Amino acid sequence: MSLVDRELNPPLVLVVVQLAACAIGTYLKGADFVVWTYIADNYVQLLTANILISYALSAFVYVRSFSVDTNYPNKELRELAAGGNTGNSVYDFYIGRELNPRVSLPIFGEFDIKTWCEMRPGLTGWILLNLAFIAKQYRTYGFISDSILFTASVQAFYVLDGQYNESGILTMIDITTDGFGFMLSFGDLVWVPFLYSTQCRYLAVYPLHLGWTGIAAVSAVFALGLYIFRAANTQKNVFRTQPSDPSVANMPYIQTKRGTRLLTAGWWGMSRHINYFGDWLQSMPFSLPTGLAGYTIMSAGSAAALSTDFKMLDGREVVQGEAKGWGAIFTYFYVLYFAILLMHRERRDDAMCAKKYGEDWEEYRRIVKWRILPWVY
């Protein structure tokens, strides 16, 4: 993708237009803007609808995958995923039979369903849900906490940065290897927007205040993770595309029998996927602003004997009580899940590389011993 293409990225422009429209609506109507109130008041209905849509989309691409012409030459340039054509209908439905199903729509033309789902509805929905929860906090308490603002901001940066640099998705295992089935359909349309916005949903009811010290601490964690992620990926890209660049020209590597090179120094000498550690580290501030609290909502005046943490505008009181600490189960689930996801992805990538490079990969693993985090994993 050229610089011009990125500057005129129509899907990203559409996202910006949507957010600009919401900004105008918020300026005119404040926290009572219909988009924010509708999302907050119909959260369960929206979640249910997205679940049903993910099932319907999965069924559509599964049935349609049987029309793929497996003979050569394939004029439609359609193909089945390597691991999605096992003959086990349940597994194939889940993992996806067709690699990159496409459809043609009037006005819009042809587009890749998998790439669109990976980059658009779920990620944009994630931002909109967060903004709806910010508005809900204001309607509930009459103020907006620094914790929810920070969480929504770093998550919005994560989403918009990914959408701006969406060409990078073309090298990810989701696109290059996995078919599009229920796993990705449900993940993109349900799991991402509704699970990843849990922190802001929590903070909308329990609005912790971090202060400047807290904001600086979680910002430092985010910046460190972002730096590791960006620096590692940039180094790999420069090594592949500009091998004579002074920053990588003298770095040791393994020349494989396939004709490619495996970098064994710099960031990639620390571990085989140091970028995964950076990606995980920058996700920590998604949850850190929620603290380790839990909450119970009490009716007005019923918590007189307890220490009231926050009082809603309708008189109800929010206290920790016996729920203290339980909130971490929900607000830190994302961090734990993401760690497991990255470790599983690394294992899958390792297996594919072992098959692809053979003895060269064995040598690479002897030189670069750690999988993701040096001296830990």
Tab-separated table of C-alpha atoms in Angstrom:
chain	number	residue	atom	x	y	z
A	1	MET	CA	0.000	0.000	0.000
A	2	SER	CA	1.503	3.326	-1.048
A	3	LEU	CA	1.493	6.478	1.015
A	4	VAL	CA	-1.188	7.923	-1.235
A	5	ASP	CA	-3.350	4.840	-0.760
A	6	ARG	CA	-2.997	5.127	3.004
A	7	GLU	CA	-3.845	8.825	3.004
A	8	LEU	CA	-6.966	8.158	0.951
A	9	ASN	CA	-7.904	4.921	2.684
A	10	PRO	CA	-11.702	4.959	2.068
A	11	PRO	CA	-12.667	2.586	4.913
A	12	LEU	CA	-10.618	4.588	7.423
A	13	VAL	CA	-12.109	7.815	6.092
A	14	LEU	CA	-15.549	6.285	6.703
A	15	VAL	CA	-14.603	5.517	10.317
A	16	VAL	CA	-13.401	9.100	10.814
A	17	VAL	CA	-16.651	10.414	9.308
A	18	GLN	CA	-18.673	8.213	11.668
A	19	LEU	CA	-16.741	9.420	14.690
A	20	ALA	CA	-16.998	13.038	13.499
A	21	ALA	CA	-20.782	12.676	13.205
A	22	CYS	CA	-20.896	11.316	16.759
A	23	ALA	CA	-18.732	14.211	17.929
A	24	ILE	CA	-21.155	16.705	16.389
A	25	GLY	CA	-24.112	14.897	17.943
A	26	THR	CA	-22.383	14.950	21.334
A	27	TYR	CA	-21.633	18.662	20.978
A	28	LEU	CA	-25.307	19.360	20.309
A	29	LYS	CA	-26.916	16.895	22.734
A	30	GLY	CA	-24.171	16.096	25.197
A	31	ALA	CA	-24.257	12.744	27.000
A	32	ASP	CA	-27.903	12.360	25.939
A	33	PHE	CA	-26.969	12.015	22.258
A	34	VAL	CA	-29.187	9.256	20.899
A	35	VAL	CA	-26.302	6.993	19.807
A	36	TRP	CA	-24.887	6.864	23.335
A	37	THR	CA	-28.226	6.361	25.075
A	38	TYR	CA	-29.322	3.716	22.564
A	39	ILE	CA	-26.143	1.671	23.036
A	40	ALA	CA	-26.327	1.896	26.834
A	41	ASP	CA	-30.054	1.102	26.989
A	42	ASN	CA	-29.914	-1.730	24.452
A	43	TYR	CA	-26.570	-3.329	25.262
A	44	VAL	CA	-27.941	-6.863	25.657
A	45	GLN	CA	-30.045	-6.549	22.500
A	46	LEU	CA	-27.038	-5.353	20.483
A	47	LEU	CA	-24.916	-8.187	21.859
A	48	THR	CA	-27.624	-10.727	20.957
A	49	ALA	CA	-28.016	-9.295	17.455
A	50	ASN	CA	-24.272	-9.478	16.815
A	51	ILE	CA	-24.175	-13.084	18.001
A	52	LEU	CA	-26.983	-13.997	15.591
A	53	ILE	CA	-25.279	-12.121	12.744
A	54	SER	CA	-22.006	-13.968	13.400
A	55	TYR	CA	-23.819	-17.324	13.173
A	56	ALA	CA	-25.629	-16.275	9.981
A	57	LEU	CA	-22.412	-15.028	8.368
A	58	SER	CA	-20.592	-18.215	9.351
A	59	ALA	CA	-23.338	-20.330	7.784
A	60	PHE	CA	-23.275	-18.216	4.606
A	61	VAL	CA	-19.527	-18.527	3.994
A	62	TYR	CA	-19.560	-22.226	4.948
A	63	VAL	CA	-22.284	-23.117	2.414
A	64	ARG	CA	-20.749	-20.860	-0.216
A	65	SER	CA	-17.328	-22.480	0.234
A	66	PHE	CA	-18.590	-25.624	-1.510
A	67	SER	CA	-18.750	-23.638	-4.764
A	68	VAL	CA	-14.973	-23.106	-4.758
A	69	ASP	CA	-13.429	-24.594	-7.880
A	70	THR	CA	-10.463	-26.660	-6.701
A	71	ASN	CA	-9.311	-27.448	-10.245
A	72	TYR	CA	-6.392	-25.618	-11.852
A	73	PRO	CA	-6.543	-23.014	-13.256
A	74	ASN	CA	-9.042	-21.401	-10.897
A	75	LYS	CA	-10.511	-18.466	-12.805
A	76	GLU	CA	-12.219	-17.001	-9.733
A	77	LEU	CA	-8.961	-17.096	-7.733
A	78	ARG	CA	-10.765	-18.650	-4.762
A	79	GLU	CA	-9.171	-21.304	-2.562
A	80	LEU	CA	-9.881	-23.427	0.482
A	81	ALA	CA	-7.959	-22.925	3.705
A	82	ALA	CA	-5.281	-25.559	4.309
A	83	GLY	CA	-6.726	-26.543	7.675
A	84	GLY	CA	-10.394	-25.943	6.985
A	85	ASN	CA	-11.194	-28.774	4.606
A	86	THR	CA	-10.937	-31.760	6.956
A	87	GLY	CA	-14.305	-33.315	6.183
A	88	ASN	CA	-15.432	-32.773	9.778
A	89	SER	CA	-18.350	-30.389	9.236
A	90	VAL	CA	-18.357	-29.053	12.805
A	91	TYR	CA	-14.644	-28.283	12.804
A	92	ASP	CA	-14.671	-26.870	9.269
A	93	PHE	CA	-17.638	-24.632	10.131
A	94	TYR	CA	-15.734	-23.349	13.150
A	95	ILE	CA	-12.303	-22.836	11.576
A	96	GLY	CA	-13.509	-21.816	8.092
A	97	ARG	CA	-13.337	-23.730	4.803
A	98	GLU	CA	-12.640	-20.895	2.381
A	99	LEU	CA	-9.474	-18.880	2.906
A	100	ASN	CA	-10.659	-15.446	1.806
A	101	PRO	CA	-14.357	-15.406	0.846
A	102	ARG	CA	-15.332	-12.386	-1.226
A	103	VAL	CA	-18.610	-10.905	-2.361
A	104	SER	CA	-19.564	-8.209	-4.848
A	105	LEU	CA	-22.097	-5.605	-3.792
A	106	PRO	CA	-23.716	-2.798	-5.800
A	107	ILE	CA	-21.856	0.519	-5.485
A	108	PHE	CA	-19.220	-0.978	-3.160
A	109	GLY	CA	-17.905	-3.571	-5.616
A	110	GLU	CA	-15.938	-6.631	-4.499
A	111	PHE	CA	-14.525	-6.845	-0.999
A	112	ASP	CA	-12.863	-9.462	1.166
A	113	ILE	CA	-15.266	-10.497	3.949
A	114	LYS	CA	-12.533	-11.692	6.297
A	115	THR	CA	-10.321	-8.621	6.001
A	116	TRP	CA	-13.316	-6.318	6.350
A	117	CYS	CA	-14.550	-8.073	9.477
A	118	GLU	CA	-11.069	-8.092	10.988
A	119	MET	CA	-10.563	-4.348	10.533
A	120	ARG	CA	-13.947	-2.636	10.513
A	121	PRO	CA	-17.157	-3.521	12.417
A	122	GLY	CA	-15.687	-4.990	15.593
A	123	LEU	CA	-12.873	-2.472	16.008
A	124	THR	CA	-15.061	0.543	15.248
A	125	GLY	CA	-17.779	-0.898	17.468
A	126	TRP	CA	-15.216	-1.179	20.269
A	127	ILE	CA	-14.613	2.590	20.125
A	128	LEU	CA	-18.329	3.403	19.965
A	129	LEU	CA	-19.112	1.197	22.959
A	130	ASN	CA	-16.362	2.883	24.974
A	131	LEU	CA	-17.702	6.320	24.099
A	132	ALA	CA	-21.211	5.242	25.066
A	133	PHE	CA	-19.918	4.153	28.471
A	134	ILE	CA	-18.158	7.498	28.973
A	135	ALA	CA	-21.467	9.241	28.294
A	136	LYS	CA	-23.214	6.841	30.676
A	137	GLN	CA	-20.745	7.659	33.454
A	138	TYR	CA	-21.455	11.353	32.993
A	139	ARG	CA	-25.228	10.795	33.064
A	140	THR	CA	-24.824	8.692	36.213
A	141	TYR	CA	-22.418	10.862	38.234
A	142	GLY	CA	-22.203	14.246	36.548
A	143	PHE	CA	-18.460	13.907	35.908
A	144	ILE	CA	-16.018	11.884	33.805
A	145	SER	CA	-13.151	10.094	35.577
A	146	ASP	CA	-9.565	10.219	34.364
A	147	SER	CA	-9.456	6.395	34.401
A	148	ILE	CA	-12.187	5.958	31.793
A	149	LEU	CA	-10.781	8.756	29.635
A	150	PHE	CA	-7.333	7.192	29.651
A	151	THR	CA	-8.629	3.681	28.949
A	152	ALA	CA	-10.834	4.826	26.076
A	153	SER	CA	-8.006	6.946	24.641
A	154	VAL	CA	-5.337	4.225	24.539
A	155	GLN	CA	-7.826	1.721	23.152
A	156	ALA	CA	-8.935	4.197	20.467
A	157	PHE	CA	-5.272	4.783	19.564
A	158	TYR	CA	-4.748	1.022	19.315
A	159	VAL	CA	-7.752	0.656	16.995
A	160	LEU	CA	-7.178	3.655	14.746
A	161	ASP	CA	-3.457	2.966	14.454
A	162	GLY	CA	-4.239	-0.592	13.356
A	163	GLN	CA	-6.797	0.609	10.828
A	164	TYR	CA	-4.413	3.214	9.447
A	165	ASN	CA	-1.666	0.617	9.059
A	166	GLU	CA	-4.053	-2.105	7.927
A	167	SER	CA	-1.702	-3.296	5.185
A	168	GLY	CA	0.211	-5.035	7.972
A	169	ILE	CA	-2.690	-7.441	8.460
A	170	LEU	CA	-1.845	-9.081	5.132
A	171	THR	CA	1.101	-10.873	6.767
A	172	MET	CA	-0.823	-12.081	9.823
A	173	ILE	CA	-1.682	-15.743	10.277
A	174	ASP	CA	-5.402	-14.878	10.411
A	175	ILE	CA	-5.249	-13.693	6.805
A	176	THR	CA	-2.543	-15.888	5.281
A	177	THR	CA	-3.522	-19.241	6.800
A	178	ASP	CA	-6.843	-19.364	8.656
A	179	GLY	CA	-10.114	-19.742	6.818
A	180	PHE	CA	-13.060	-17.517	7.637
A	181	GLY	CA	-15.536	-19.422	9.767
A	182	PHE	CA	-17.318	-19.092	13.066
A	183	MET	CA	-14.077	-18.552	14.993
A	184	LEU	CA	-13.231	-15.312	13.211
A	185	SER	CA	-16.821	-14.244	12.558
A	186	PHE	CA	-17.736	-14.468	16.245
A	187	GLY	CA	-14.375	-13.061	17.286
A	188	ASP	CA	-14.617	-10.013	15.024
A	189	LEU	CA	-18.287	-9.157	15.536
A	190	VAL	CA	-18.871	-10.193	19.162
A	191	TRP	CA	-15.703	-11.006	21.092
A	192	VAL	CA	-13.689	-7.915	20.169
A	193	PRO	CA	-16.218	-5.093	20.637
A	194	PHE	CA	-18.142	-6.479	23.606
A	195	LEU	CA	-15.334	-8.120	25.576
A	196	TYR	CA	-12.635	-5.542	24.935
A	197	SER	CA	-14.923	-2.702	26.066
A	198	THR	CA	-15.489	-4.391	29.460
A	199	GLN	CA	-13.071	-2.040	31.215
A	200	CYS	CA	-14.948	1.099	30.165
A	201	ARG	CA	-18.253	-0.563	30.962
A	202	TYR	CA	-16.951	-1.303	34.450
A	203	LEU	CA	-15.563	2.199	34.960
A	204	ALA	CA	-18.875	3.716	33.865
A	205	VAL	CA	-20.315	2.389	37.129
A	206	TYR	CA	-17.206	2.436	39.339
A	207	PRO	CA	-15.304	5.583	38.243
A	208	LEU	CA	-11.869	5.274	39.822
A	209	HIS	CA	-9.625	8.347	39.883
A	210	LEU	CA	-5.964	7.727	39.069
A	211	GLY	CA	-4.488	11.192	39.490
A	212	TRP	CA	-1.449	12.427	37.591
A	213	THR	CA	0.847	9.857	39.195
A	214	GLY	CA	-1.401	6.965	38.195
A	215	ILE	CA	-1.836	8.308	34.673
A	216	ALA	CA	1.952	8.686	34.304
A	217	ALA	CA	2.545	5.127	35.505
A	218	VAL	CA	0.071	3.434	33.161
A	219	SER	CA	1.194	5.709	30.305
A	220	ALA	CA	4.771	4.553	30.816
A	221	VAL	CA	3.716	0.910	30.578
A	222	PHE	CA	1.769	1.621	27.384
A	223	ALA	CA	4.647	3.597	25.843
A	224	LEU	CA	7.163	0.850	26.633
A	225	GLY	CA	4.961	-1.826	25.095
A	226	LEU	CA	4.308	0.293	22.014
A	227	TYR	CA	8.021	0.998	21.611
A	228	ILE	CA	9.001	-2.677	21.787
A	229	PHE	CA	6.215	-3.665	19.388
A	230	ARG	CA	7.038	-0.956	16.846
A	231	ALA	CA	10.816	-1.225	17.083
A	232	ALA	CA	10.823	-5.002	16.664
A	233	ASN	CA	8.443	-4.982	13.702
A	234	THR	CA	10.293	-2.102	12.045
A	235	GLN	CA	13.610	-3.902	12.410
A	236	LYS	CA	12.183	-7.047	10.829
A	237	ASN	CA	10.648	-5.081	7.966
A	238	VAL	CA	13.871	-3.188	7.258
A	239	PHE	CA	15.865	-6.431	7.363
A	240	ARG	CA	13.545	-7.998	4.795
A	241	THR	CA	13.071	-5.064	2.432
A	242	GLN	CA	16.270	-3.002	2.863
A	243	PRO	CA	19.055	-5.449	3.814
A	244	SER	CA	21.773	-2.912	3.038
A	245	ASP	CA	20.396	-0.383	5.536
A	246	PRO	CA	23.125	0.457	8.109
A	247	SER	CA	20.823	-0.449	11.005
A	248	VAL	CA	20.675	-4.106	9.915
A	249	ALA	CA	23.463	-4.563	7.377
A	250	ASN	CA	25.930	-6.176	9.800
A	251	MET	CA	23.512	-8.229	11.862
A	252	PRO	CA	24.035	-12.011	11.913
A	253	TYR	CA	21.447	-14.233	10.310
A	254	ILE	CA	20.801	-17.742	9.049
A	255	GLN	CA	20.661	-18.229	5.298
A	256	THR	CA	17.970	-20.865	4.739
A	257	LYS	CA	17.823	-23.424	1.971
A	258	ARG	CA	14.618	-21.742	0.792
A	259	GLY	CA	16.643	-18.636	-0.047
A	260	THR	CA	15.257	-16.501	2.770
A	261	ARG	CA	17.100	-15.221	5.853
A	262	LEU	CA	16.316	-15.563	9.551
A	263	LEU	CA	17.547	-12.674	11.690
A	264	THR	CA	19.310	-13.813	14.883
A	265	ALA	CA	20.314	-10.475	16.411
A	266	GLY	CA	18.809	-7.236	17.629
A	267	TRP	CA	15.256	-7.553	18.880
A	268	TRP	CA	14.944	-10.901	17.112
A	269	GLY	CA	17.969	-12.266	18.883
A	270	MET	CA	16.209	-11.792	22.229
A	271	SER	CA	13.271	-14.022	21.395
A	272	ARG	CA	11.480	-15.435	18.348
A	273	HIS	CA	8.476	-13.170	18.890
A	274	ILE	CA	9.592	-10.249	21.010
A	275	ASN	CA	6.921	-8.197	19.217
A	276	TYR	CA	4.254	-10.320	20.912
A	277	PHE	CA	5.591	-9.250	24.297
A	278	GLY	CA	5.375	-5.601	23.263
A	279	ASP	CA	1.832	-6.146	22.003
A	280	TRP	CA	0.826	-7.763	25.306
A	281	LEU	CA	2.572	-5.106	27.397
A	282	GLN	CA	0.732	-2.280	25.660
A	283	SER	CA	-2.545	-4.051	26.430
A	284	MET	CA	-1.892	-3.931	30.183
A	285	PRO	CA	-3.018	-0.272	30.502
A	286	PHE	CA	-6.381	-1.359	29.110
A	287	SER	CA	-7.016	-3.002	32.493
A	288	LEU	CA	-4.669	-1.296	34.970
A	289	PRO	CA	-6.891	1.822	35.359
A	290	THR	CA	-9.655	-0.384	36.792
A	291	GLY	CA	-7.537	-1.201	39.859
A	292	LEU	CA	-8.402	-4.311	41.836
A	293	ALA	CA	-11.826	-3.275	43.010
A	294	GLY	CA	-15.307	-4.651	42.694
A	295	TYR	CA	-18.561	-2.915	43.474
A	296	THR	CA	-22.076	-3.352	44.772
A	297	ILE	CA	-24.886	-0.918	43.936
A	298	MET	CA	-27.003	-0.106	46.981
A	299	SER	CA	-30.346	1.664	47.067
A	300	ALA	CA	-30.385	5.236	48.386
A	301	GLY	CA	-29.589	5.373	52.103
A	302	SER	CA	-29.146	1.615	52.569
A	303	ALA	CA	-25.359	1.753	52.836
A	304	ALA	CA	-25.216	4.232	55.701
A	305	ALA	CA	-23.059	1.891	57.761
A	306	LEU	CA	-20.652	1.242	54.935
A	307	SER	CA	-17.981	3.364	53.371
A	308	THR	CA	-19.584	4.878	50.292
A	309	ASP	CA	-17.173	5.096	47.372
A	310	PHE	CA	-19.414	6.906	44.886
A	311	LYS	CA	-22.922	8.318	44.926
A	312	MET	CA	-25.030	8.350	41.782
A	313	LEU	CA	-27.171	11.310	40.798
A	314	ASP	CA	-30.318	9.257	41.511
A	315	GLY	CA	-29.209	8.742	45.110
A	316	ARG	CA	-27.980	5.150	44.830
A	317	GLU	CA	-24.631	4.371	46.376
A	318	VAL	CA	-21.760	2.336	44.945
A	319	VAL	CA	-19.607	0.533	47.501
A	320	GLN	CA	-17.026	-2.220	47.431
A	321	GLY	CA	-18.409	-4.239	50.287
A	322	GLU	CA	-18.055	-7.985	49.815
A	323	ALA	CA	-17.364	-7.478	46.104
A	324	LYS	CA	-13.942	-5.976	46.816
A	325	GLY	CA	-11.394	-7.485	44.461
A	326	TRP	CA	-13.882	-9.453	42.392
A	327	GLY	CA	-13.887	-6.860	39.656
A	328	ALA	CA	-10.412	-7.978	38.600
A	329	ILE	CA	-11.857	-11.271	37.344
A	330	PHE	CA	-13.712	-9.357	34.653
A	331	THR	CA	-11.549	-6.325	33.964
A	332	TYR	CA	-8.270	-8.272	33.778
A	333	PHE	CA	-9.701	-11.159	31.799
A	334	TYR	CA	-8.623	-9.454	28.582
A	335	VAL	CA	-4.964	-9.318	29.681
A	336	LEU	CA	-4.963	-13.028	30.579
A	337	TYR	CA	-6.843	-14.013	27.436
A	338	PHE	CA	-4.538	-11.967	25.213
A	339	ALA	CA	-1.473	-13.620	26.760
A	340	ILE	CA	-2.926	-17.085	26.054
A	341	LEU	CA	-3.871	-16.011	22.515
A	342	LEU	CA	-0.346	-14.804	21.758
A	343	MET	CA	1.270	-17.929	23.207
A	344	HIS	CA	-1.050	-20.122	21.136
A	345	ARG	CA	-0.324	-18.065	18.032
A	346	GLU	CA	3.416	-18.397	18.643
A	347	ARG	CA	3.074	-22.176	18.918
A	348	ARG	CA	1.157	-22.334	15.645
A	349	ASP	CA	3.707	-20.130	13.923
A	350	ASP	CA	6.559	-22.236	15.300
A	351	ALA	CA	4.976	-25.417	13.933
A	352	MET	CA	4.505	-23.864	10.484
A	353	CYS	CA	8.059	-22.530	10.395
A	354	ALA	CA	9.450	-25.922	11.459
A	355	LYS	CA	7.630	-27.494	8.526
A	356	LYS	CA	8.666	-24.703	6.179
A	357	TYR	CA	12.369	-24.410	7.068
A	358	GLY	CA	13.198	-27.848	8.451
A	359	GLU	CA	16.776	-28.078	9.753
A	360	ASP	CA	17.296	-24.341	9.343
A	361	TRP	CA	14.523	-23.696	11.841
A	362	GLU	CA	16.084	-26.157	14.285
A	363	GLU	CA	19.320	-24.185	14.063
A	364	TYR	CA	17.411	-20.946	14.543
A	365	ARG	CA	15.759	-22.303	17.697
A	366	ARG	CA	19.157	-23.310	19.083
A	367	ILE	CA	20.448	-19.746	18.623
A	368	VAL	CA	17.281	-17.900	19.702
A	369	LYS	CA	16.124	-19.997	22.638
A	370	TRP	CA	13.250	-17.938	24.027
A	371	ARG	CA	9.814	-17.934	22.426
A	372	ILE	CA	8.372	-14.549	23.519
A	373	LEU	CA	9.784	-13.144	26.766
A	374	PRO	CA	13.541	-13.664	27.336
A	375	TRP	CA	14.432	-15.697	30.438
A	376	VAL	CA	10.743	-16.329	31.153
A	377	TYR	CA	9.085	-18.015	28.168
